[in-house]
Amino acid sequence: MAIAVVVGAQWGDEGKGKITDFLAAQADVVARYQGGNNAGHTVVVNGTSYKLHLIPSGILYPNTQCVIGNGVVVDPTVLCSEMEYLNERGISTETLAVSGSAHVIMPYHRVIDELEEAERIEKIGTTGRGIGPAYADKFSRCGIRMAELADEASLRAALARTLPLKNRLLQRLYGHPGFTVDAILEQLVPLLPTIRPLLTDTSLLIDKARRQGKKILCEGAQGTLLDIDHGTYPFVTSSSPTAGGAAPGLGFGPNRIDQVVGVVKAYTTRVGEGPFPTELHGSLGDEIRERGHEYGTTTGRARRCGWFDAVMTRYSVRINGLTGIALALLDVLDAFDTLKICTGYMYRGQPLKAFPTDLEVLRDCEPIYIEVNGWQQNITGVRRWDDLPVAAQEYLQIVADAIECPVQLVSVGPGRDQTITVKPVFPT
Ligand code: GDP
Ligand code: IMO
Ligand code: MG
């Protein structure tokens, strides 16, 4: 087993950070391949909670090589403050490598993100971190890459090249004063000595590791339904969180991927705008939110909550080629006497066989539910499949059958040890 990808199979916040950290115990390399600090991954180890936005969740192991790949957009200020945050907690960032080809989120990207969101008639509810505008510049070929942060002269040249364009947009379209090269340099030049040693040809690094038979774990951010192509566009992020994104986002061939583990919650959440067929608006949704502490790691926003949607997750199995799922937050359902699973959609009186790609159709879909028994038992101390209550085992089996993908891991609490392995991702 050389390369495994951990991917969010819903709308993000599925518990990717916790699962990546758990699997990183056996991995040699952990790499982020897309997104930026719009992500918020919470990892709990021995009761201490770590909040990561940009640095891979493998960083909590001292010898694991961590990589921020070319497909990520990097806010240099966030990168340095996150390294400092970890170092202050006794976590070394010595093993971190950042691709010189990763694009930089500049201060003007954050401003444009907010200005664009304010102008939108239908809001997306972005995280305001400059993600969309940074990816837009990458694809418009007017971005600045991390390699240009190697020294002040190249950063100055890069800003001199791009700022006139950006200032014209800011000043003429939005009436914003714009930015000067000197003001941005003043912010970023003090960070360059920290950033310079991180810059690496990370594709080469991963290729060497793979040739040496090392285990490589790719950590997705966001989720499948937030994918720019396959998500609920336009209520999506600006990258490809789906498993296929790992190959261009890190620089290896797609045939190198051996396993794709989809992280799913035992229910569904969404933060930001956009359709959500199984959303619960009343007290049930509130109860799930409170039990699951469903408030965003990045923006603190309350997450919208609803029942597990097998139609959407089956779509995720198809789009990502999932070989197994890690089902997280099962313990959040401990309190309920009955649970619902959405196994189909009704659209204008007709059952739909597949998750619709047309947003207007999705908005009008009514979930078809099956009702199953809850287990009403605290499962946070369970460590083996056989020790799960029968009703919980049945719930997991119904999910696996409905999405046509086996359960590989079950998470029953935020802690590293609160994990049940059904089938190991990296067999020893
Ligand atoms: P990510 O963005 O996919 O990494 O997920 P987040 O970290 O944003 O949100 C998941 C939240 O659930 C975090 O606060 C985790 O600590 C927590 N968590 C993860 N797995 C479990 C679990 O099995 N049970 C409970 N109760 N919490 C979990
Ligand atoms: P993790 O990795 C949940 C959502 C935002 C918004 C949309 C676009 O923690 O699962 P963006 O700032 O990316 O342009 O916002 O995507 N979003 C997330 N939702 N988890 C995330 O990351 C998210 N990252 C972005 O709320 O709806
Ligand atoms: Mg998150």
Short mmCIF file of C-alpha atoms and ligand atoms in Angstrom, two decimals:
data_model
loop_
_atom_site.label_atom_id
_atom_site.label_comp_id
_atom_site.label_asym_id
_atom_site.label_seq_id
_atom_site.Cartn_x
_atom_site.Cartn_y
_atom_site.Cartn_z
CA MET A 1 0.00 0.00 0.00
CA ALA A 2 1.72 3.15 -1.13
CA ILE A 3 -0.74 6.01 -1.38
CA ALA A 4 -4.05 6.40 0.48
CA VAL A 5 -6.31 9.42 0.20
CA VAL A 6 -8.58 10.60 3.02
CA VAL A 7 -11.43 12.59 1.54
CA GLY A 8 -14.49 14.31 2.95
CA ALA A 9 -17.55 12.57 1.52
CA GLN A 10 -20.19 15.16 2.51
CA TRP A 11 -20.04 18.96 2.94
CA GLY A 12 -16.83 19.14 4.97
CA ASP A 13 -16.18 18.85 8.73
CA GLU A 14 -16.71 15.10 8.62
CA GLY A 15 -13.81 14.44 11.01
CA LYS A 16 -11.02 14.25 8.40
CA GLY A 17 -8.48 15.73 10.83
CA LYS A 18 -9.23 13.12 13.50
CA ILE A 19 -9.12 10.24 10.97
CA THR A 20 -5.96 11.54 9.29
CA ASP A 21 -4.25 11.86 12.68
CA PHE A 22 -5.35 8.32 13.58
CA LEU A 23 -4.04 6.87 10.30
CA ALA A 24 -0.88 8.98 10.43
CA ALA A 25 0.39 6.70 13.20
CA GLN A 26 1.29 4.24 10.41
CA ALA A 27 2.12 6.72 7.64
CA ASP A 28 5.54 8.09 6.70
CA VAL A 29 4.26 11.11 4.78
CA VAL A 30 1.05 13.13 5.30
CA ALA A 31 0.24 15.64 2.57
CA ARG A 32 -2.43 18.28 1.95
CA TYR A 33 -3.30 18.59 -1.75
CA GLN A 34 -5.89 21.38 -2.06
CA GLY A 35 -7.76 24.13 -0.26
CA GLY A 36 -6.17 26.47 2.21
CA ASN A 37 -6.98 27.87 5.60
CA ASN A 38 -10.69 27.71 4.87
CA ALA A 39 -10.25 24.25 6.38
CA GLY A 40 -10.51 23.69 10.11
CA HIS A 41 -9.40 20.29 11.34
CA THR A 42 -9.67 19.52 15.06
CA VAL A 43 -7.47 16.76 16.41
CA VAL A 44 -7.66 15.65 20.04
CA VAL A 45 -4.72 13.78 21.53
CA ASN A 46 -4.64 12.81 25.22
CA GLY A 47 -7.32 15.37 25.97
CA THR A 48 -5.48 18.24 24.26
CA SER A 49 -7.27 19.78 21.29
CA TYR A 50 -5.28 21.06 18.29
CA LYS A 51 -6.88 23.23 15.64
CA LEU A 52 -5.20 23.00 12.25
CA HIS A 53 -6.10 25.02 9.17
CA LEU A 54 -3.19 24.62 6.79
CA ILE A 55 -0.63 22.23 8.21
CA PRO A 56 -1.43 18.52 7.67
CA SER A 57 -2.89 16.62 10.62
CA GLY A 58 0.17 14.30 10.61
CA ILE A 59 2.22 17.06 12.25
CA LEU A 60 1.42 15.77 15.75
CA TYR A 61 3.80 12.83 15.19
CA PRO A 62 7.46 13.89 15.53
CA ASN A 63 8.87 11.85 12.65
CA THR A 64 6.12 12.08 10.05
CA GLN A 65 7.08 14.06 6.97
CA CYS A 66 4.37 16.67 6.37
CA VAL A 67 3.76 18.25 3.00
CA ILE A 68 1.76 21.22 1.77
CA GLY A 69 1.44 20.39 -1.91
CA ASN A 70 1.33 22.55 -5.03
CA GLY A 71 -2.49 22.34 -5.16
CA VAL A 72 -2.90 24.19 -1.85
CA VAL A 73 -3.28 27.97 -1.60
CA VAL A 74 -1.08 29.26 1.21
CA ASP A 75 -1.61 32.37 3.29
CA PRO A 76 1.97 33.01 4.50
CA THR A 77 0.81 34.82 7.64
CA VAL A 78 -1.43 31.89 8.60
CA LEU A 79 1.33 29.39 7.80
CA CYS A 80 3.79 31.14 10.14
CA SER A 81 1.28 31.68 12.93
CA GLU A 82 0.15 28.05 12.76
CA MET A 83 3.79 26.89 13.01
CA GLU A 84 4.20 29.18 16.02
CA TYR A 85 0.94 27.87 17.56
CA LEU A 86 2.26 24.30 17.26
CA ASN A 87 5.78 25.12 18.46
CA GLU A 88 4.36 26.87 21.54
CA ARG A 89 2.59 23.61 22.36
CA GLY A 90 5.79 21.61 22.03
CA ILE A 91 5.00 20.27 18.54
CA SER A 92 7.93 20.40 16.16
CA THR A 93 7.37 21.66 12.62
CA GLU A 94 10.84 20.53 11.48
CA THR A 95 9.33 17.95 9.14
CA LEU A 96 7.18 20.43 7.21
CA ALA A 97 7.81 20.95 3.49
CA VAL A 98 5.91 23.40 1.28
CA SER A 99 5.77 23.21 -2.49
CA GLY A 100 7.30 26.20 -4.26
CA SER A 101 4.51 25.85 -6.81
CA ALA A 102 1.70 26.37 -4.29
CA HIS A 103 -0.06 29.68 -4.86
CA VAL A 104 0.04 32.46 -2.28
CA ILE A 105 -3.04 34.05 -0.71
CA MET A 106 -2.22 37.74 -0.63
CA PRO A 107 -3.93 40.40 1.54
CA TYR A 108 -5.84 41.61 -1.54
CA HIS A 109 -7.35 38.15 -2.02
CA ARG A 110 -8.97 38.31 1.40
CA VAL A 111 -10.36 41.78 0.64
CA ILE A 112 -11.68 40.70 -2.78
CA ASP A 113 -13.29 37.61 -1.19
CA GLU A 114 -15.25 39.84 1.18
CA LEU A 115 -16.13 42.45 -1.45
CA GLU A 116 -17.33 39.80 -3.92
CA GLU A 117 -19.42 38.09 -1.24
CA ALA A 118 -21.00 41.42 -0.29
CA GLU A 119 -21.94 42.01 -3.96
CA ARG A 120 -23.51 38.57 -4.49
CA ILE A 121 -27.28 38.49 -4.73
CA GLU A 122 -27.22 34.86 -3.59
CA LYS A 123 -24.51 34.53 -0.92
CA ILE A 124 -22.18 31.53 -0.87
CA GLY A 125 -21.17 32.08 2.75
CA THR A 126 -17.43 31.79 2.07
CA THR A 127 -14.99 31.65 4.94
CA GLY A 128 -13.59 35.03 3.84
CA ARG A 129 -10.04 33.66 3.73
CA GLY A 130 -9.33 34.69 0.13
CA ILE A 131 -9.54 31.14 -1.21
CA GLY A 132 -11.68 31.77 -4.31
CA PRO A 133 -9.79 34.90 -5.46
CA ALA A 134 -6.40 33.15 -4.98
CA TYR A 135 -7.49 30.17 -7.09
CA ALA A 136 -9.02 32.56 -9.65
CA ASP A 137 -5.62 34.27 -10.04
CA LYS A 138 -3.92 30.89 -10.34
CA PHE A 139 -6.19 29.94 -13.24
CA SER A 140 -6.00 33.42 -14.77
CA ARG A 141 -2.22 33.03 -14.65
CA CYS A 142 -1.64 36.12 -12.56
CA GLY A 143 -0.93 34.42 -9.25
CA ILE A 144 2.18 34.55 -7.08
CA ARG A 145 3.74 31.25 -6.09
CA MET A 146 5.49 30.27 -2.86
CA ALA A 147 8.85 30.05 -4.66
CA GLU A 148 8.61 33.81 -5.15
CA LEU A 149 8.72 34.20 -1.38
CA ALA A 150 12.29 32.90 -1.33
CA ASP A 151 13.72 36.42 -1.10
CA GLU A 152 12.62 40.04 -0.94
CA ALA A 153 13.74 40.88 -4.49
CA SER A 154 11.63 38.19 -6.14
CA LEU A 155 8.63 39.01 -3.97
CA ARG A 156 8.99 42.69 -4.88
CA ALA A 157 9.15 41.77 -8.57
CA ALA A 158 6.10 39.50 -8.26
CA LEU A 159 4.09 42.26 -6.57
CA ALA A 160 5.19 44.83 -9.12
CA ARG A 161 3.86 42.48 -11.81
CA THR A 162 0.48 41.72 -10.23
CA LEU A 163 -0.50 44.66 -8.02
CA PRO A 164 -1.33 47.15 -10.81
CA LEU A 165 -3.91 44.67 -12.11
CA LYS A 166 -5.37 44.01 -8.68
CA ASN A 167 -5.43 47.70 -7.74
CA ARG A 168 -7.31 48.59 -10.93
CA LEU A 169 -9.96 46.03 -10.00
CA LEU A 170 -10.15 47.14 -6.37
CA GLN A 171 -10.21 50.86 -7.07
CA ARG A 172 -12.38 51.05 -10.19
CA LEU A 173 -14.88 48.32 -9.41
CA TYR A 174 -15.11 48.46 -5.64
CA GLY A 175 -13.85 51.94 -4.71
CA HIS A 176 -11.25 50.36 -2.42
CA PRO A 177 -7.95 52.27 -1.98
CA GLY A 178 -5.89 49.27 -3.10
CA PHE A 179 -2.48 48.12 -1.82
CA THR A 180 1.10 49.35 -2.21
CA VAL A 181 4.06 47.06 -2.82
CA ASP A 182 5.75 48.49 0.26
CA ALA A 183 2.78 47.85 2.55
CA ILE A 184 2.61 44.19 1.52
CA LEU A 185 6.38 43.81 1.77
CA GLU A 186 6.27 45.23 5.27
CA GLN A 187 3.85 42.45 6.24
CA LEU A 188 5.55 39.59 4.45
CA VAL A 189 9.32 40.26 4.50
CA PRO A 190 9.65 39.40 8.23
CA LEU A 191 8.15 35.98 7.41
CA LEU A 192 10.56 35.09 4.60
CA PRO A 193 13.32 33.58 6.83
CA THR A 194 10.70 31.15 8.23
CA ILE A 195 9.28 30.30 4.81
CA ARG A 196 12.50 29.94 2.77
CA PRO A 197 13.72 26.68 4.38
CA LEU A 198 10.30 25.06 3.88
CA LEU A 199 10.32 25.42 0.10
CA THR A 200 10.75 22.02 -1.51
CA ASP A 201 10.04 20.15 -4.71
CA THR A 202 7.33 18.15 -2.95
CA SER A 203 6.42 16.03 -5.99
CA LEU A 204 9.99 14.75 -6.00
CA LEU A 205 9.89 14.24 -2.24
CA ILE A 206 6.74 12.11 -2.51
CA ASP A 207 8.11 10.15 -5.47
CA LYS A 208 11.27 9.28 -3.51
CA ALA A 209 9.19 8.18 -0.52
CA ARG A 210 6.96 6.06 -2.76
CA ARG A 211 9.95 4.38 -4.42
CA GLN A 212 11.31 3.54 -0.97
CA GLY A 213 8.04 1.76 -0.17
CA LYS A 214 6.94 4.39 2.32
CA LYS A 215 3.29 4.94 3.22
CA ILE A 216 1.83 8.19 2.00
CA LEU A 217 -1.42 9.63 3.29
CA CYS A 218 -3.09 12.46 1.39
CA GLU A 219 -5.37 14.59 3.55
CA GLY A 220 -8.30 16.20 1.78
CA ALA A 221 -9.85 19.40 3.05
CA GLN A 222 -13.51 20.43 2.55
CA GLY A 223 -15.68 17.69 1.05
CA THR A 224 -17.02 16.11 -2.12
CA LEU A 225 -20.19 18.21 -2.20
CA LEU A 226 -18.01 21.35 -1.98
CA ASP A 227 -15.94 20.29 -5.01
CA ILE A 228 -15.76 22.93 -7.75
CA ASP A 229 -16.87 20.40 -10.41
CA HIS A 230 -18.90 17.80 -8.53
CA GLY A 231 -20.32 19.79 -5.62
CA THR A 232 -23.49 21.84 -5.33
CA TYR A 233 -22.17 24.66 -7.55
CA PRO A 234 -22.04 27.61 -6.98
CA PHE A 235 -22.25 26.81 -3.24
CA VAL A 236 -18.85 25.17 -3.32
CA THR A 237 -15.22 25.96 -2.70
CA SER A 238 -12.76 26.75 -5.50
CA SER A 239 -10.68 23.57 -5.53
CA SER A 240 -11.03 19.80 -6.10
CA PRO A 241 -11.30 18.16 -2.68
CA THR A 242 -12.34 14.89 -4.37
CA ALA A 243 -9.79 12.08 -4.42
CA GLY A 244 -8.80 12.72 -8.03
CA GLY A 245 -7.50 16.14 -6.94
CA ALA A 246 -4.70 14.48 -4.97
CA ALA A 247 -2.76 13.54 -8.12
CA PRO A 248 -2.41 17.03 -9.69
CA GLY A 249 -2.40 18.63 -6.22
CA LEU A 250 0.72 16.73 -5.20
CA GLY A 251 2.30 15.79 -8.50
CA PHE A 252 1.99 12.03 -8.91
CA GLY A 253 0.11 9.85 -11.38
CA PRO A 254 -3.49 8.89 -10.53
CA ASN A 255 -2.58 5.21 -10.89
CA ARG A 256 -0.43 5.53 -7.75
CA ILE A 257 -3.48 5.82 -5.50
CA ASP A 258 -4.26 2.50 -3.83
CA GLN A 259 -7.02 3.38 -1.43
CA VAL A 260 -9.56 6.14 -1.00
CA VAL A 261 -11.11 6.45 2.43
CA GLY A 262 -14.21 8.62 2.56
CA VAL A 263 -14.86 10.25 5.91
CA VAL A 264 -18.56 10.58 6.66
CA LYS A 265 -20.46 11.75 9.67
CA ALA A 266 -23.12 9.43 11.08
CA TYR A 267 -25.48 12.28 10.14
CA THR A 268 -24.97 15.31 7.85
CA THR A 269 -23.86 18.90 8.42
CA ARG A 270 -23.27 21.89 6.22
CA VAL A 271 -21.83 25.33 6.94
CA GLY A 272 -22.54 28.16 4.53
CA GLU A 273 -25.37 28.43 2.02
CA GLY A 274 -26.81 25.98 -0.50
CA PRO A 275 -29.34 23.14 -0.71
CA PHE A 276 -29.34 20.39 1.93
CA PRO A 277 -32.19 17.86 1.44
CA THR A 278 -32.05 16.15 4.86
CA GLU A 279 -31.63 19.35 6.89
CA LEU A 280 -33.55 19.38 10.20
CA HIS A 281 -34.85 22.82 11.13
CA GLY A 282 -36.44 22.14 14.52
CA SER A 283 -35.33 20.86 17.90
CA LEU A 284 -33.91 17.59 16.47
CA GLY A 285 -31.39 19.58 14.40
CA ASP A 286 -30.54 21.65 17.49
CA GLU A 287 -30.01 18.50 19.54
CA ILE A 288 -27.60 17.06 16.97
CA ARG A 289 -25.77 20.43 16.85
CA GLU A 290 -25.35 20.57 20.60
CA ARG A 291 -24.39 16.92 21.02
CA GLY A 292 -21.90 17.10 18.15
CA HIS A 293 -20.59 20.61 19.07
CA GLU A 294 -21.38 21.54 15.50
CA TYR A 295 -19.84 25.00 15.34
CA GLY A 296 -17.23 25.79 12.68
CA THR A 297 -13.54 25.42 13.60
CA THR A 298 -12.60 28.24 11.22
CA THR A 299 -15.45 30.76 11.47
CA GLY A 300 -17.36 29.62 14.57
CA ARG A 301 -20.61 29.56 12.57
CA ALA A 302 -23.37 27.17 13.70
CA ARG A 303 -23.43 24.20 11.31
CA ARG A 304 -26.73 23.18 9.75
CA CYS A 305 -27.57 19.60 10.81
CA GLY A 306 -29.66 16.77 9.37
CA TRP A 307 -30.02 13.01 8.99
CA PHE A 308 -27.58 10.80 7.11
CA ASP A 309 -28.11 11.09 3.36
CA ALA A 310 -27.25 7.84 1.62
CA VAL A 311 -28.16 9.18 -1.85
CA MET A 312 -25.54 11.92 -1.56
CA THR A 313 -22.95 9.63 0.02
CA ARG A 314 -23.47 6.98 -2.69
CA TYR A 315 -22.71 9.78 -5.18
CA SER A 316 -19.52 10.48 -3.21
CA VAL A 317 -18.58 6.80 -3.44
CA ARG A 318 -18.86 7.09 -7.23
CA ILE A 319 -17.09 10.44 -7.66
CA ASN A 320 -14.15 9.49 -5.42
CA GLY A 321 -13.94 5.76 -6.08
CA LEU A 322 -14.15 5.21 -2.32
CA THR A 323 -12.71 1.86 -1.25
CA GLY A 324 -14.02 2.24 2.30
CA ILE A 325 -15.57 4.74 4.66
CA ALA A 326 -14.55 6.02 8.06
CA LEU A 327 -17.82 6.74 9.82
CA ALA A 328 -17.29 9.43 12.45
CA LEU A 329 -19.30 10.94 15.29
CA LEU A 330 -21.43 7.81 15.72
CA ASP A 331 -21.59 8.57 19.47
CA VAL A 332 -23.52 11.78 18.74
CA LEU A 333 -26.50 9.54 17.89
CA ASP A 334 -26.31 7.71 21.24
CA ALA A 335 -29.22 9.68 22.69
CA PHE A 336 -31.89 9.09 20.07
CA ASP A 337 -34.51 6.36 20.32
CA THR A 338 -35.14 6.31 16.56
CA LEU A 339 -32.90 7.43 13.71
CA LYS A 340 -33.61 8.20 10.08
CA ILE A 341 -31.52 7.44 7.02
CA CYS A 342 -32.38 8.98 3.66
CA THR A 343 -32.28 6.22 1.05
CA GLY A 344 -33.91 8.01 -1.88
CA TYR A 345 -35.25 11.32 -3.18
CA MET A 346 -38.71 12.13 -4.53
CA TYR A 347 -38.73 14.78 -7.23
CA ARG A 348 -42.15 16.03 -8.40
CA GLY A 349 -43.80 12.74 -7.48
CA GLN A 350 -41.09 10.57 -9.08
CA PRO A 351 -38.31 8.69 -7.22
CA LEU A 352 -34.81 9.70 -8.33
CA LYS A 353 -32.25 6.95 -8.82
CA ALA A 354 -29.15 9.15 -8.63
CA PHE A 355 -28.07 12.34 -6.88
CA PRO A 356 -29.09 15.15 -9.24
CA THR A 357 -26.41 17.42 -10.68
CA ASP A 358 -28.95 20.15 -11.39
CA LEU A 359 -29.20 22.40 -8.33
CA GLU A 360 -32.79 23.39 -9.09
CA VAL A 361 -33.79 19.71 -9.07
CA LEU A 362 -31.90 19.14 -5.81
CA ARG A 363 -33.67 22.09 -4.18
CA ASP A 364 -37.02 20.41 -4.89
CA CYS A 365 -36.07 16.91 -3.75
CA GLU A 366 -37.91 15.40 -0.81
CA PRO A 367 -35.93 12.79 1.12
CA ILE A 368 -37.34 9.29 1.42
CA TYR A 369 -36.44 7.98 4.87
CA ILE A 370 -36.24 4.63 6.53
CA GLU A 371 -36.54 4.67 10.29
CA VAL A 372 -34.26 2.51 12.40
CA ASN A 373 -33.89 1.86 16.11
CA GLY A 374 -31.37 3.84 18.10
CA TRP A 375 -29.18 2.15 20.73
CA GLN A 376 -29.55 4.71 23.54
CA GLN A 377 -26.30 3.70 25.12
CA ASN A 378 -22.99 5.51 25.58
CA ILE A 379 -20.58 4.03 23.01
CA THR A 380 -17.64 6.40 23.55
CA GLY A 381 -15.70 3.68 25.37
CA VAL A 382 -16.19 0.97 22.73
CA ARG A 383 -13.02 -0.11 20.88
CA ARG A 384 -14.13 -3.27 19.04
CA TRP A 385 -16.90 -3.85 16.49
CA ASP A 386 -18.23 -6.77 18.51
CA ASP A 387 -18.72 -4.53 21.55
CA LEU A 388 -20.94 -2.06 19.69
CA PRO A 389 -24.64 -2.36 20.53
CA VAL A 390 -26.47 -4.49 17.97
CA ALA A 391 -28.58 -1.51 16.88
CA ALA A 392 -25.38 0.47 16.16
CA GLN A 393 -23.95 -2.41 14.14
CA GLU A 394 -27.22 -2.56 12.21
CA TYR A 395 -27.12 1.19 11.58
CA LEU A 396 -23.59 0.89 10.15
CA GLN A 397 -24.58 -2.09 8.00
CA ILE A 398 -27.63 -0.26 6.61
CA VAL A 399 -25.39 2.71 5.73
CA ALA A 400 -22.76 0.48 4.07
CA ASP A 401 -25.41 -1.37 2.04
CA ALA A 402 -27.19 1.83 1.01
CA ILE A 403 -24.01 3.53 -0.22
CA GLU A 404 -22.45 0.33 -1.56
CA CYS A 405 -19.16 0.81 0.26
CA PRO A 406 -17.75 -1.03 3.30
CA VAL A 407 -17.14 0.57 6.70
CA GLN A 408 -13.41 0.51 7.39
CA LEU A 409 -13.20 2.67 10.53
CA VAL A 410 -15.73 3.83 13.10
CA SER A 411 -15.10 6.86 15.29
CA VAL A 412 -16.90 7.02 18.64
CA GLY A 413 -15.34 10.18 20.07
CA PRO A 414 -12.89 12.96 19.19
CA GLY A 415 -9.89 11.27 20.85
CA ARG A 416 -7.26 9.41 18.85
CA ASP A 417 -7.99 6.20 20.74
CA GLN A 418 -11.76 6.42 20.26
CA THR A 419 -11.55 4.58 16.97
CA ILE A 420 -12.64 1.10 15.89
CA THR A 421 -10.73 -0.49 13.02
CA VAL A 422 -12.90 -2.83 11.00
CA LYS A 423 -10.38 -3.23 8.15
CA PRO A 424 -6.95 -1.57 8.44
CA VAL A 425 -6.04 1.06 5.84
CA PHE A 426 -2.33 0.28 6.17
CA PRO A 427 -2.17 -3.44 7.03
CA THR A 428 0.98 -4.33 8.97
P1 GDP B 1 -12.75 18.10 9.59
O1 GDP B 1 -12.79 19.47 9.05
O2 GDP B 1 -13.32 17.10 8.64
O3 GDP B 1 -11.39 17.70 10.09
O4 GDP B 1 -13.73 18.09 10.86
P2 GDP B 1 -13.78 19.21 12.01
O5 GDP B 1 -12.57 19.06 12.86
O6 GDP B 1 -14.08 20.55 11.44
O7 GDP B 1 -15.11 18.77 12.78
C1 GDP B 1 -15.24 17.53 13.36
C2 GDP B 1 -15.44 17.74 14.88
O8 GDP B 1 -15.86 16.52 15.45
C3 GDP B 1 -14.17 18.10 15.62
O9 GDP B 1 -14.48 18.94 16.69
C4 GDP B 1 -13.64 16.76 16.12
O10 GDP B 1 -12.86 16.87 17.31
C5 GDP B 1 -14.91 16.06 16.41
N1 GDP B 1 -14.91 14.61 16.23
C6 GDP B 1 -14.27 13.87 15.29
N2 GDP B 1 -14.62 12.57 15.38
C7 GDP B 1 -15.52 12.50 16.39
C8 GDP B 1 -16.29 11.44 16.94
O11 GDP B 1 -16.23 10.30 16.52
N3 GDP B 1 -17.15 11.76 17.96
C9 GDP B 1 -17.27 13.03 18.44
N4 GDP B 1 -18.13 13.24 19.43
N5 GDP B 1 -16.56 14.05 17.95
C10 GDP B 1 -15.71 13.79 16.92
P1 IMO B 2 -12.95 21.44 6.33
O1 IMO B 2 -11.65 21.06 5.70
C1 IMO B 2 -16.98 23.02 5.79
C2 IMO B 2 -17.51 26.13 2.74
C3 IMO B 2 -17.83 27.54 3.20
C4 IMO B 2 -18.67 28.02 2.03
C5 IMO B 2 -17.97 27.37 0.82
C6 IMO B 2 -16.99 28.27 0.10
O2 IMO B 2 -12.83 21.91 7.72
O3 IMO B 2 -13.97 20.36 6.14
P2 IMO B 2 -14.55 29.16 0.67
O4 IMO B 2 -14.06 30.01 1.79
O5 IMO B 2 -13.87 27.86 0.54
O6 IMO B 2 -14.57 29.91 -0.64
O7 IMO B 2 -16.10 28.88 1.03
O8 IMO B 2 -17.28 26.24 1.34
N1 IMO B 2 -16.28 25.56 3.34
C7 IMO B 2 -16.29 24.58 4.27
N2 IMO B 2 -17.33 23.99 4.91
N3 IMO B 2 -15.71 22.62 6.03
C8 IMO B 2 -14.67 23.19 5.37
O9 IMO B 2 -13.41 22.74 5.49
C9 IMO B 2 -14.93 24.25 4.47
N4 IMO B 2 -14.16 25.03 3.70
C10 IMO B 2 -15.00 25.81 3.00
O10 IMO B 2 -18.57 27.54 4.40
O11 IMO B 2 -19.96 27.49 2.10
MG MG B 3 -13.55 21.35 9.54
#
